[in-house]
Coordinates of C-alpha atoms and ligand atoms in Angstrom, one line a residue:
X1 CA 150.5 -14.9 229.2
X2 CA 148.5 -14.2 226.1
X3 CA 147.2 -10.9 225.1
X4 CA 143.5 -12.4 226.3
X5 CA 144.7 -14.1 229.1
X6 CA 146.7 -10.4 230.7
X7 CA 143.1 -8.4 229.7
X8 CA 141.0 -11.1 231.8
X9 CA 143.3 -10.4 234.3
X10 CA 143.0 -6.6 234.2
X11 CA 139.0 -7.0 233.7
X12 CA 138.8 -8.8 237.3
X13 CA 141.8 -6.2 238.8
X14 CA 139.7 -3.1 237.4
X15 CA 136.0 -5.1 238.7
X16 CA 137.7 -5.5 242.2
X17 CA 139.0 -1.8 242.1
X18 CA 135.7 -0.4 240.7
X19 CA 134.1 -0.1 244.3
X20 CA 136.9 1.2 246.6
X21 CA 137.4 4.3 243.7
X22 CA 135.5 6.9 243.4
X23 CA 133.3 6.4 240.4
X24 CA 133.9 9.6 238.6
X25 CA 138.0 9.1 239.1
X26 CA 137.2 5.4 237.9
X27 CA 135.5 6.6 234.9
X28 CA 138.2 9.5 233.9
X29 CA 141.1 7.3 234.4
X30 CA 141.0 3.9 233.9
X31 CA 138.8 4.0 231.0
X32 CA 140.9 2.6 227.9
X33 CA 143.5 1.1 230.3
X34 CA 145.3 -2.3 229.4
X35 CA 148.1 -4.7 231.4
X36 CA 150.6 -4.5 228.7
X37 CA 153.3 -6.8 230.7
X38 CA 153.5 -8.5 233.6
X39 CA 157.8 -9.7 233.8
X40 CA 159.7 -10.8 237.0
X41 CA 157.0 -8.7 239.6
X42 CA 155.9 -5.7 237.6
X43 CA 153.2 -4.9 236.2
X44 CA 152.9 -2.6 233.1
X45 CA 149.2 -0.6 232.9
X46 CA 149.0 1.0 229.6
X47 CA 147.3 4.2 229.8
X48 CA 146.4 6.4 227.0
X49 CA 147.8 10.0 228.0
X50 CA 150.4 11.4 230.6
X51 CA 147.5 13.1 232.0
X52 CA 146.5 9.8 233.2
X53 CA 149.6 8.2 233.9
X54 CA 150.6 11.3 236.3
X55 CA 147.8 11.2 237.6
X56 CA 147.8 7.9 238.5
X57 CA 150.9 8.0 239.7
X58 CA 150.5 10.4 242.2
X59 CA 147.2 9.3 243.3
X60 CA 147.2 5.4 242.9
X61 CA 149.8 3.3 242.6
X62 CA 149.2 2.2 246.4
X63 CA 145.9 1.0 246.6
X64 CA 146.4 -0.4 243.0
X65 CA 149.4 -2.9 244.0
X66 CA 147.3 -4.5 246.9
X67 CA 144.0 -4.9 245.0
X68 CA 146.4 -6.0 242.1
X69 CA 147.9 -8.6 244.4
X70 CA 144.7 -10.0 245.3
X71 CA 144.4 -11.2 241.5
X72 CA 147.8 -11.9 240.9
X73 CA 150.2 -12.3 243.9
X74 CA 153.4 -12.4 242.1
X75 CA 152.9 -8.4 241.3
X76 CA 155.3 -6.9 243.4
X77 CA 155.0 -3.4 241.3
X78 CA 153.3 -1.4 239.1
X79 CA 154.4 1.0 236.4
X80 CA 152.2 3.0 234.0
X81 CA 153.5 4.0 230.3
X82 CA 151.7 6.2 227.7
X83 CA 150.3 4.6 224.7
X84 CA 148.3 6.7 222.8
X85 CA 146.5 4.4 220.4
X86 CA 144.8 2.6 223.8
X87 CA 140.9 3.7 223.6
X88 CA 140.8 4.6 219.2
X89 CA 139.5 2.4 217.1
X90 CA 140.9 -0.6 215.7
X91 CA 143.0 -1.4 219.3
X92 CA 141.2 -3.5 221.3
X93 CA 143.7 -3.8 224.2
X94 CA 142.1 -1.1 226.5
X95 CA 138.7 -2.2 229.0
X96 CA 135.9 0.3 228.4
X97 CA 135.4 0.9 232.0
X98 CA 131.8 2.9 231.4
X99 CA 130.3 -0.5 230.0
X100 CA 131.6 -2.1 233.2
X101 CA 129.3 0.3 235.4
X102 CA 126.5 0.9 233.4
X103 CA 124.8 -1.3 230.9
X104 CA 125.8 0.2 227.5
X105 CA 123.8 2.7 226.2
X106 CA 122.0 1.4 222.9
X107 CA 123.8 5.3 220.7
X108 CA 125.1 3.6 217.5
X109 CA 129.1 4.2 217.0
X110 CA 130.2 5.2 213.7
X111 CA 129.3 1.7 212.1
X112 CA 127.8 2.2 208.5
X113 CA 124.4 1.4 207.9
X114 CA 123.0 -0.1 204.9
X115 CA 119.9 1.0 204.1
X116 CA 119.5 0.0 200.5
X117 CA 121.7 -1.4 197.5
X118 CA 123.6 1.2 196.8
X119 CA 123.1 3.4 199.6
X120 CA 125.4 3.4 202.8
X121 CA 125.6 6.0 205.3
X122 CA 128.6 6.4 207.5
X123 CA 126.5 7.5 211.1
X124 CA 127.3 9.5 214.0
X125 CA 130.4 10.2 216.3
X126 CA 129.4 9.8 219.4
X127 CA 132.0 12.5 220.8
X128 CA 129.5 15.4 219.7
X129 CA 126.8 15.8 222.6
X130 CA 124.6 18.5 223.0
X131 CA 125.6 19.0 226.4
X132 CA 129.3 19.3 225.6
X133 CA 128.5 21.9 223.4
X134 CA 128.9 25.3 225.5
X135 CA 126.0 27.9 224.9
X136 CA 126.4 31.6 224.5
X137 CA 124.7 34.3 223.0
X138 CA 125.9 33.5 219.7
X139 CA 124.5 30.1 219.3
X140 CA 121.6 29.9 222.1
X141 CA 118.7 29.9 219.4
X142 CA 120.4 27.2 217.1
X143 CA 121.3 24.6 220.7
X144 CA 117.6 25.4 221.7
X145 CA 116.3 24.5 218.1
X146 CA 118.6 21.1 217.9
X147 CA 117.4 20.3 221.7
X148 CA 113.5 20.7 220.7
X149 CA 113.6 18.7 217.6
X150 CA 115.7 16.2 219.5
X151 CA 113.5 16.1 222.4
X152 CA 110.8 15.0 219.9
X153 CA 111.3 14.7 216.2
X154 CA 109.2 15.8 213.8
X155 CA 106.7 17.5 215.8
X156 CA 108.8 21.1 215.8
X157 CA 110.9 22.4 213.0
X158 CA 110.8 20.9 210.3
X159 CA 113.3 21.1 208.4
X160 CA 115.7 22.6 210.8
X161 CA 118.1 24.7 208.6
X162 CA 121.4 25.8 210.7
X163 CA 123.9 27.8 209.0
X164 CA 126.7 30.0 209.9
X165 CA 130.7 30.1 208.9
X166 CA 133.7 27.6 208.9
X167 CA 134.3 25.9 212.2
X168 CA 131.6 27.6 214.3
X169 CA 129.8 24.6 215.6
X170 CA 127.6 23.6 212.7
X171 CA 128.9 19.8 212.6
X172 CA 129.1 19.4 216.3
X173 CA 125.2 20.6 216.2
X174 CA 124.1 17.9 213.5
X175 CA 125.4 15.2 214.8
X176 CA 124.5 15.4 218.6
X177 CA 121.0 16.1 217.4
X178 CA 121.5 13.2 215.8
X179 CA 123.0 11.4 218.6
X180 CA 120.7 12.4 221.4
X181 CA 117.4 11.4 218.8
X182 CA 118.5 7.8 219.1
X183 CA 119.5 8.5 222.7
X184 CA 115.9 9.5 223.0
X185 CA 114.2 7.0 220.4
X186 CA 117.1 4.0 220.2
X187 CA 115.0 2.4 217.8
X188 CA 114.9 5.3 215.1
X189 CA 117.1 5.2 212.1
X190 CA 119.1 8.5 211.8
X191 CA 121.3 8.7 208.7
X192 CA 124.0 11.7 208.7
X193 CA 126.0 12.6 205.6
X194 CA 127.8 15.3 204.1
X195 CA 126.1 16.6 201.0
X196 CA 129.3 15.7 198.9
X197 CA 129.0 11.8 200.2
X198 CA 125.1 12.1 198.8
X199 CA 126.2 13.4 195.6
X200 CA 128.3 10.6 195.5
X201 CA 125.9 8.1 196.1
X202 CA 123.6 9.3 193.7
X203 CA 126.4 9.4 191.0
X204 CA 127.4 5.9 191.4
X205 CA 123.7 4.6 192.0
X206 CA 123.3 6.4 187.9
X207 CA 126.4 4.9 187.0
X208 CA 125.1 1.6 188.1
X209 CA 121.8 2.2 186.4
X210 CA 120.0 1.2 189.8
X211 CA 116.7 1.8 188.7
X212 CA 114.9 2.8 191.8
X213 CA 114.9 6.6 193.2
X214 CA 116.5 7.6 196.1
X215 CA 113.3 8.5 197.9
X216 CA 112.5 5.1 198.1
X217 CA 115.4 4.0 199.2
X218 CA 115.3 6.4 201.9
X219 CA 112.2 5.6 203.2
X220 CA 113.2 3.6 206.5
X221 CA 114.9 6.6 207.9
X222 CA 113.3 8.3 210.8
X223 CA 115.7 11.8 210.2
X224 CA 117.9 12.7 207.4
X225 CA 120.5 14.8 208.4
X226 CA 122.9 16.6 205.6
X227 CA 125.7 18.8 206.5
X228 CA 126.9 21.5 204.5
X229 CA 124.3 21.6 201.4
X230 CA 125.7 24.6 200.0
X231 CA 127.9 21.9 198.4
X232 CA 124.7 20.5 196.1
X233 CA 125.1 23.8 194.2
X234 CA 125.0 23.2 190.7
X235 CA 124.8 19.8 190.6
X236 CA 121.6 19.3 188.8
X237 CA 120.5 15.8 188.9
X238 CA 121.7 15.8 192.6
X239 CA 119.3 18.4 193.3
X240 CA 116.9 16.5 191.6
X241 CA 116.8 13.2 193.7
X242 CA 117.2 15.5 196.5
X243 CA 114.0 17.5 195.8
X244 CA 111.7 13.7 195.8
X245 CA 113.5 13.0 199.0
X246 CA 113.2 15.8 200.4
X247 CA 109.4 15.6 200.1
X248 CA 109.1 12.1 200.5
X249 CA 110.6 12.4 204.2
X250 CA 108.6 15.6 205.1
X251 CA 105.5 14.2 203.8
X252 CA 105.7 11.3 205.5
X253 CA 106.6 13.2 208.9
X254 CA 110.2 12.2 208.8
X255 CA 112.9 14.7 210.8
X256 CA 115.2 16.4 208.4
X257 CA 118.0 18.6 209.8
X258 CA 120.3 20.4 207.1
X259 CA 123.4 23.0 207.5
X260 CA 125.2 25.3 205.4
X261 CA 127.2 28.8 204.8
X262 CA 124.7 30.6 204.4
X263 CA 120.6 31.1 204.7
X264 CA 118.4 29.8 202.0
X265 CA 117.9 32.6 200.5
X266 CA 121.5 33.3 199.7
X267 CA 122.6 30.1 198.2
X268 CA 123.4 30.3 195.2
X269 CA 123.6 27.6 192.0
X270 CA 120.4 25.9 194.2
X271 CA 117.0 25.6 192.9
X272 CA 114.6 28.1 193.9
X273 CA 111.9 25.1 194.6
X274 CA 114.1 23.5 196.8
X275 CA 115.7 26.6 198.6
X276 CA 111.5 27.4 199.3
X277 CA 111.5 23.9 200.8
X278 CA 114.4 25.0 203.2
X279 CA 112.7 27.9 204.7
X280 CA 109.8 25.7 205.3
X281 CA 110.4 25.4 208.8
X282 CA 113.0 27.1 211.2
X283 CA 116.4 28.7 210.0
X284 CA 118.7 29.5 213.0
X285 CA 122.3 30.9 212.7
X286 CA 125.1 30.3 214.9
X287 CA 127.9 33.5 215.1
X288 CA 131.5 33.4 216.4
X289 CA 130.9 33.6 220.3
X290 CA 131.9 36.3 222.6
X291 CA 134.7 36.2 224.7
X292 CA 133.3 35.1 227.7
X293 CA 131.9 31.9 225.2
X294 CA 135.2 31.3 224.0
X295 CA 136.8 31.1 227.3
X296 CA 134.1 29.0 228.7
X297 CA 134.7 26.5 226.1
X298 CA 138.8 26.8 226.3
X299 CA 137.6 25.5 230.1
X300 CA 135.9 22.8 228.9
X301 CA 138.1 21.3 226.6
X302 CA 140.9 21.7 229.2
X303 CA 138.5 19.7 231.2
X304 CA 137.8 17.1 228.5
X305 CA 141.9 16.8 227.6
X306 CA 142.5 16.8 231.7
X307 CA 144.8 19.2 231.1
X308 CA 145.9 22.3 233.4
X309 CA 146.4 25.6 232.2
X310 CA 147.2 28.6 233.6
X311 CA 144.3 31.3 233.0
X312 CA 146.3 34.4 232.2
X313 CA 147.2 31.7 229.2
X314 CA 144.1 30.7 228.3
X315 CA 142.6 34.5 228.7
X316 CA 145.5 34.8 226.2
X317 CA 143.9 32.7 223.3
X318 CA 140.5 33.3 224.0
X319 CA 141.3 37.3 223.3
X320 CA 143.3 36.5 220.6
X321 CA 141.8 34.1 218.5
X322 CA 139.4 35.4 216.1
X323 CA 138.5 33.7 213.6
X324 CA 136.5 30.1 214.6
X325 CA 136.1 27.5 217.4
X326 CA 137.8 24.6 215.3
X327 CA 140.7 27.1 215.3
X328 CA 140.2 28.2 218.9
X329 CA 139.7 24.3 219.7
X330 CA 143.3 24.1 217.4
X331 CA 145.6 26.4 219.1
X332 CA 144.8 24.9 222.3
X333 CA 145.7 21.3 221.5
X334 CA 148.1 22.1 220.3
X335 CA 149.9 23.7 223.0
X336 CA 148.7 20.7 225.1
X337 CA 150.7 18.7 222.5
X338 CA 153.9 20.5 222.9
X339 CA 153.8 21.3 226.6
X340 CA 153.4 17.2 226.7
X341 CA 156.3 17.2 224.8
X342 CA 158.5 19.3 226.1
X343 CA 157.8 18.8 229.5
X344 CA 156.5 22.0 230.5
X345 CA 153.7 24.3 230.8
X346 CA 152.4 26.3 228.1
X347 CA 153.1 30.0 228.2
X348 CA 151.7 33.0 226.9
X349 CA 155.2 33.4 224.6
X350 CA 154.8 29.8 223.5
X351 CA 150.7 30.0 222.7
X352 CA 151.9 33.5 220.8
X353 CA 154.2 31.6 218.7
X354 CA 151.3 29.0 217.3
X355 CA 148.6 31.9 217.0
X356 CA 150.9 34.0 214.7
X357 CA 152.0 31.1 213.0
X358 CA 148.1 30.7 212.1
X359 CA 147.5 34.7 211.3
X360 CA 151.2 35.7 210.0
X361 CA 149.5 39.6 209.6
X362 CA 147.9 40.0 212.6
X363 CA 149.0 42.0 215.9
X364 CA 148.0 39.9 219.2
X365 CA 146.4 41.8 221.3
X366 CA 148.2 41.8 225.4
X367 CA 151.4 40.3 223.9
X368 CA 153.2 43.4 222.0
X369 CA 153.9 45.3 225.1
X370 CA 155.1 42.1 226.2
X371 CA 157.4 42.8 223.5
X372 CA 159.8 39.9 221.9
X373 CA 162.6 42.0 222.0
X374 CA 162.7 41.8 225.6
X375 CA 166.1 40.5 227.4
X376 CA 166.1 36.5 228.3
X377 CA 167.4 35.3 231.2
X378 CA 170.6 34.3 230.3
X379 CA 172.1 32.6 233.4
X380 CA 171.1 31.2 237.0
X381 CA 172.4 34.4 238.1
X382 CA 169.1 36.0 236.4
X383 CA 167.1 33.6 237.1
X384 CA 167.9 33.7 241.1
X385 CA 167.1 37.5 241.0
X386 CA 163.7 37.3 238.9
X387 CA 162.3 34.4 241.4
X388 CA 164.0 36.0 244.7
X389 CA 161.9 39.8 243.5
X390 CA 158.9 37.9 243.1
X391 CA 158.3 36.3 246.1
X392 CA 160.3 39.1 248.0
X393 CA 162.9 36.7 249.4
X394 CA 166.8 37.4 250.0
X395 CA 168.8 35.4 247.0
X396 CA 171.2 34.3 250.2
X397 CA 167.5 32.5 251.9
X398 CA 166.8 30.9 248.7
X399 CA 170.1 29.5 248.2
X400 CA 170.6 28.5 251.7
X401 CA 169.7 25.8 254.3
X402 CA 166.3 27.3 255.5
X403 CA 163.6 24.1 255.1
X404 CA 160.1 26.5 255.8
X405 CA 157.9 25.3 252.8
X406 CA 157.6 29.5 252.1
X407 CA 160.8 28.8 251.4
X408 CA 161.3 25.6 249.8
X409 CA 158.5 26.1 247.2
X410 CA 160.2 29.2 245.6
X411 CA 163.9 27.5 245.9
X412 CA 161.8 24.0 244.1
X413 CA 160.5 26.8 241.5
X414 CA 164.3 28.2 241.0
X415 CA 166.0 24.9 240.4
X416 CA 163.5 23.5 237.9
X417 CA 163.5 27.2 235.9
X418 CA 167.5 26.8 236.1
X419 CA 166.8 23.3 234.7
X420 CA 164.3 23.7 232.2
X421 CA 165.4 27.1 230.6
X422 CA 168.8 26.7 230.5
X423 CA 169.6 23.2 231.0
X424 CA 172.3 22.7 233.5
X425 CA 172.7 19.6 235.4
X426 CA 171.6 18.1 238.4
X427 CA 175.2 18.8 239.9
X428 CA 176.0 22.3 238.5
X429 CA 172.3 23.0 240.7
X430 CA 173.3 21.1 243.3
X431 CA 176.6 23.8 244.0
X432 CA 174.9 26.2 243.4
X433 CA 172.4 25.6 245.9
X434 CA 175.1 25.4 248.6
X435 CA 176.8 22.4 247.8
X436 CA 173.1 20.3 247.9
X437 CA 173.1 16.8 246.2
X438 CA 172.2 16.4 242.7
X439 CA 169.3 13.8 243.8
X440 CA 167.8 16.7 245.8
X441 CA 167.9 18.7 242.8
X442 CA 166.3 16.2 241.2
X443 CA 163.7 15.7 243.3
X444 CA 162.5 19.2 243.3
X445 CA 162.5 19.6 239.6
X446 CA 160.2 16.0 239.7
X447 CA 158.1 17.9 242.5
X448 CA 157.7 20.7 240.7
X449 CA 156.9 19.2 237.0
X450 CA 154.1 17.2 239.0
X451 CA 152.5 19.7 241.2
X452 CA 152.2 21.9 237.9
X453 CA 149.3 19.4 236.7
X454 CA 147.5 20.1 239.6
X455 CA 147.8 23.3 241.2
X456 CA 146.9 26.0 239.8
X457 CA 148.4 28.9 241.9
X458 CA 151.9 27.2 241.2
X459 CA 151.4 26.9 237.8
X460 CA 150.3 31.0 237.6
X461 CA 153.5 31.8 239.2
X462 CA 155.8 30.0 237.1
X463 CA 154.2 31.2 233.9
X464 CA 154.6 34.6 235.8
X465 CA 158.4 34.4 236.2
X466 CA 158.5 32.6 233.1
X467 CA 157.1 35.8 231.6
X468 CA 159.4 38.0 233.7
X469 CA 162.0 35.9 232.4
X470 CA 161.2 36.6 228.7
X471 CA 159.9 33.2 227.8
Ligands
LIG501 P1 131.5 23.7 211.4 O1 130.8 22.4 211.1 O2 130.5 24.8 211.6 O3 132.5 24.0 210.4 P2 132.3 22.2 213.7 O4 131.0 21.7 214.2 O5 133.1 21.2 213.0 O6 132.2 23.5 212.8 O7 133.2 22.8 214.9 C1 134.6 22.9 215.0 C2 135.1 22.4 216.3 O8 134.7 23.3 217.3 C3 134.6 21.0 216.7 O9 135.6 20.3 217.3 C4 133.5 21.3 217.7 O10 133.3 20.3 218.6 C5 134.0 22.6 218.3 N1 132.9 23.5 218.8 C6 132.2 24.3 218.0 N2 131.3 25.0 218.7 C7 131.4 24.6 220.0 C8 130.7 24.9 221.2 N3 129.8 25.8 221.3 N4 131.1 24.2 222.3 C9 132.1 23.3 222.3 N5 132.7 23.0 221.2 C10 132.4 23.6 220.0
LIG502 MG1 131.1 21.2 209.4

């Protein structure tokens, strides 16, 4: 079968599927999904994170092998492998399952516009919403100011001036302002840019002697959005063309929406005339949020990267990350990244590690008293005491034949700490556990690695022993 031929297969499988699923679970996971191979019965479904593949696994395979069969009878099986690159840009294997429900919504992608010779705009990304952008007290005034002018352009600040420090939300702000505008008016013409990519323009629209002034060329836009202006400092002739834009767009009632470090005022290398124009309108200024902000968003973006965390871990990072979101957003990932790869669950040690790796100098609060002097656990013989203290259990019960799940959870939990942490096989397990087969042992390390990515009070007592355990 041809690459077409396997995705107008998948197409019909996923349009069969679509009403017997639940639409949010449709949405979440089979959105960027592809048939990658179908070879003597099985079918491979490409899916574009383990988050999805487990998940599918565990939930779906079933019901996705009968409605498979109704398409394709000679599908005995199906498997699910990770490939990353399914859903970005440029790989058009995976079906976009939202455009299969709903009618797509007219937001334009990141396509560039071409406004005028020698102007082009690269637009918005479409990931930064405002409502995925989590409120607090630090940044309630600037979401309330993007949501107004949003709601209708023009008509309330104008110009809306945001500015605050490195990775605090400015960017994320512009451009879903920007994005929920056309959501709002899909047949406005919003134009984002950096300030650098407009000095550029202007520089090689004078180094092609193109006549004509930027204002004119800038006159079909509905909103002009420029993101981090502080970057126009010094730049003269910049400043210039910016200063007849500028006032061509606000004259004209045309949205502009700028951001920078710091408030008009206090920018330096910037005409006075044109730092006036800025405070023509609103200034709001978003701050590093407060703890309870900065774990609210660590739950979102857990959320958004379907990933399970345990929360002493992400309490962890939102205490000890102080600096900005981007880096708050950073350590998270990732730990997500290396949990994926290792198999495992991220830990307060292991998010520790990455967060001093980021601040060499600084002391983390909660973790010192952890201390990382303290003893490891060596061998199973540790290991078998730590998890038989914590859940108050005889070692001689959790070795032995006893099959109450109050006891087989915590016996699961030792064999897959034995496994992970120290890395002895299936069989050396499998003796110790009195003589038990090493396919058992393997099937309650499996168990356990699943049942870690969805429940949440398993996952807080293995990064508890894990703790205990000095890891
Ligand atoms: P800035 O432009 O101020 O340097 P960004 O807008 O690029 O910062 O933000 C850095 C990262 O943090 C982005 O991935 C953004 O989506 C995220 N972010 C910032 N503020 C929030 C928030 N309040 N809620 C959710 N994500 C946020
Ligand atoms: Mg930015």
């Amino acid at each position: 079968m041809t690459e077409n031929d396997l995705k107008d297969l998948w197409v019909q499988v996923l349009k069969n599927l679509e009403p017997k699923v639940k639409k949010a679970h449709f949405l979440t996971w089979f959105q960027d999904t592809a048939v990658l191979d179908i070879k003597d019965g099985l079918m491979i479904v490409g899916v574009p994170n383990v988050y999805a593949r487990n998940w599918l696994e565990m939930n779906f395979n079933g019901q996705l092998v009968e409605v498979v069969k109704e398409v394709d009878a000679s599908v005995k099986e199906v498997s699910f492998e990770v490939h990353p690159n399914l859903g970005l840009e440029g790989d058009v294997r995976g079906v976009d399952v939202q455009s299969m429900i709903k009618a797509p919504r007219k937001v334009r992608g990141k396509q560039e516009v071409r406004l005028a010779e020698g102007v082009r705009s690269k637009c918005l990304n479409p990931r930064y919403t405002l409502q995925n952008f989590i409120v607090g007290q630090d940044n309630r005034l600037a979401h309330a100011a993007c949501t107004a002018v949003a709601t209708s352009p023009s008509a309330t600040y104008n110009p809306l001036f945001i500015y605050g420090g490195v990775g605090l939300g400015k960017t994320h702000l512009l451009q879903s302002t920007g994005n929920e505008i056309l959501r709002n008016y899909p047949d406005k013409t919003v134009v984002y840019m950096t300030s650098e990519r407009f000095t550029n323009e202007i520089v090689e629209a004078i180094g092609k002697r193109s006549a004509k002034s930027f204002k004119d060329k800038y006159r079909k836009v509905d909103c002009l959005i420029i993101d981090d202006i502080q970057f126009l400092a010094n730049k003269e002739m910049t400043q210039v063309e910016f200063f007849h834009t500028f006032n061509e767009l606000h004259d004209n009632g045309k949205q502009i929406i700028l951001s920078s470090d710091k408030p008009p005022k206090e920018l330096k290398g910037l005409e006075q005339r044109l730092t006036s124009r800025f405070e023509m309108g609103m200034i709001v200024d978003v701050q590093f949020p407060d703890y309870e902000t900065r774990l609210a968003i660590l739950h979102a973006k857990c959320r958004e990267h379907q990933a399970l965390i345990a929360p002493d871990v992400l309490d962890f990072i939102a205490h000890n990350v102080r600096n900005s979101i981007r880096e708050l957003e950073g350590v998270l990932l990732q730990a997500i990244a290396q949990a994926q790869l290792e198999e495992s669950t991220p830990t307060i040690r292991s998010v520790a590690r990455i967060i001093k790796k980021l601040n060499k100098y600084d002391a983390l609060a909660g973790y010192d008293d952890i201390g990382d002097d303290r003893t490891v656990a060596r061998s199973p013989d540790d290991i078998l005491e730590i998890v038989s203290g914590y859940y108050k259990m005889d070692r001689d019960k959790l070795l032995g034949a006893d099959r109450h799940k109050g006891v087989m959870r915590p016996r699961q939990i030792a064999m897959y700490l034995i496994r992970q942490e120290l890395k002895h096989s299936y069989e050396e397990i499998g003796r110790l556990f009195s003589g038990r087969n090493h396919t058992t042992v393997m099937h309650a390390v499996d168990k356990i690695m699943k049942v870690l990515r969805k429940d949440e009070m398993v996952l807080r007592d293995v990064n508890a022993l894990k703790m205990e355990m000095g890891l």
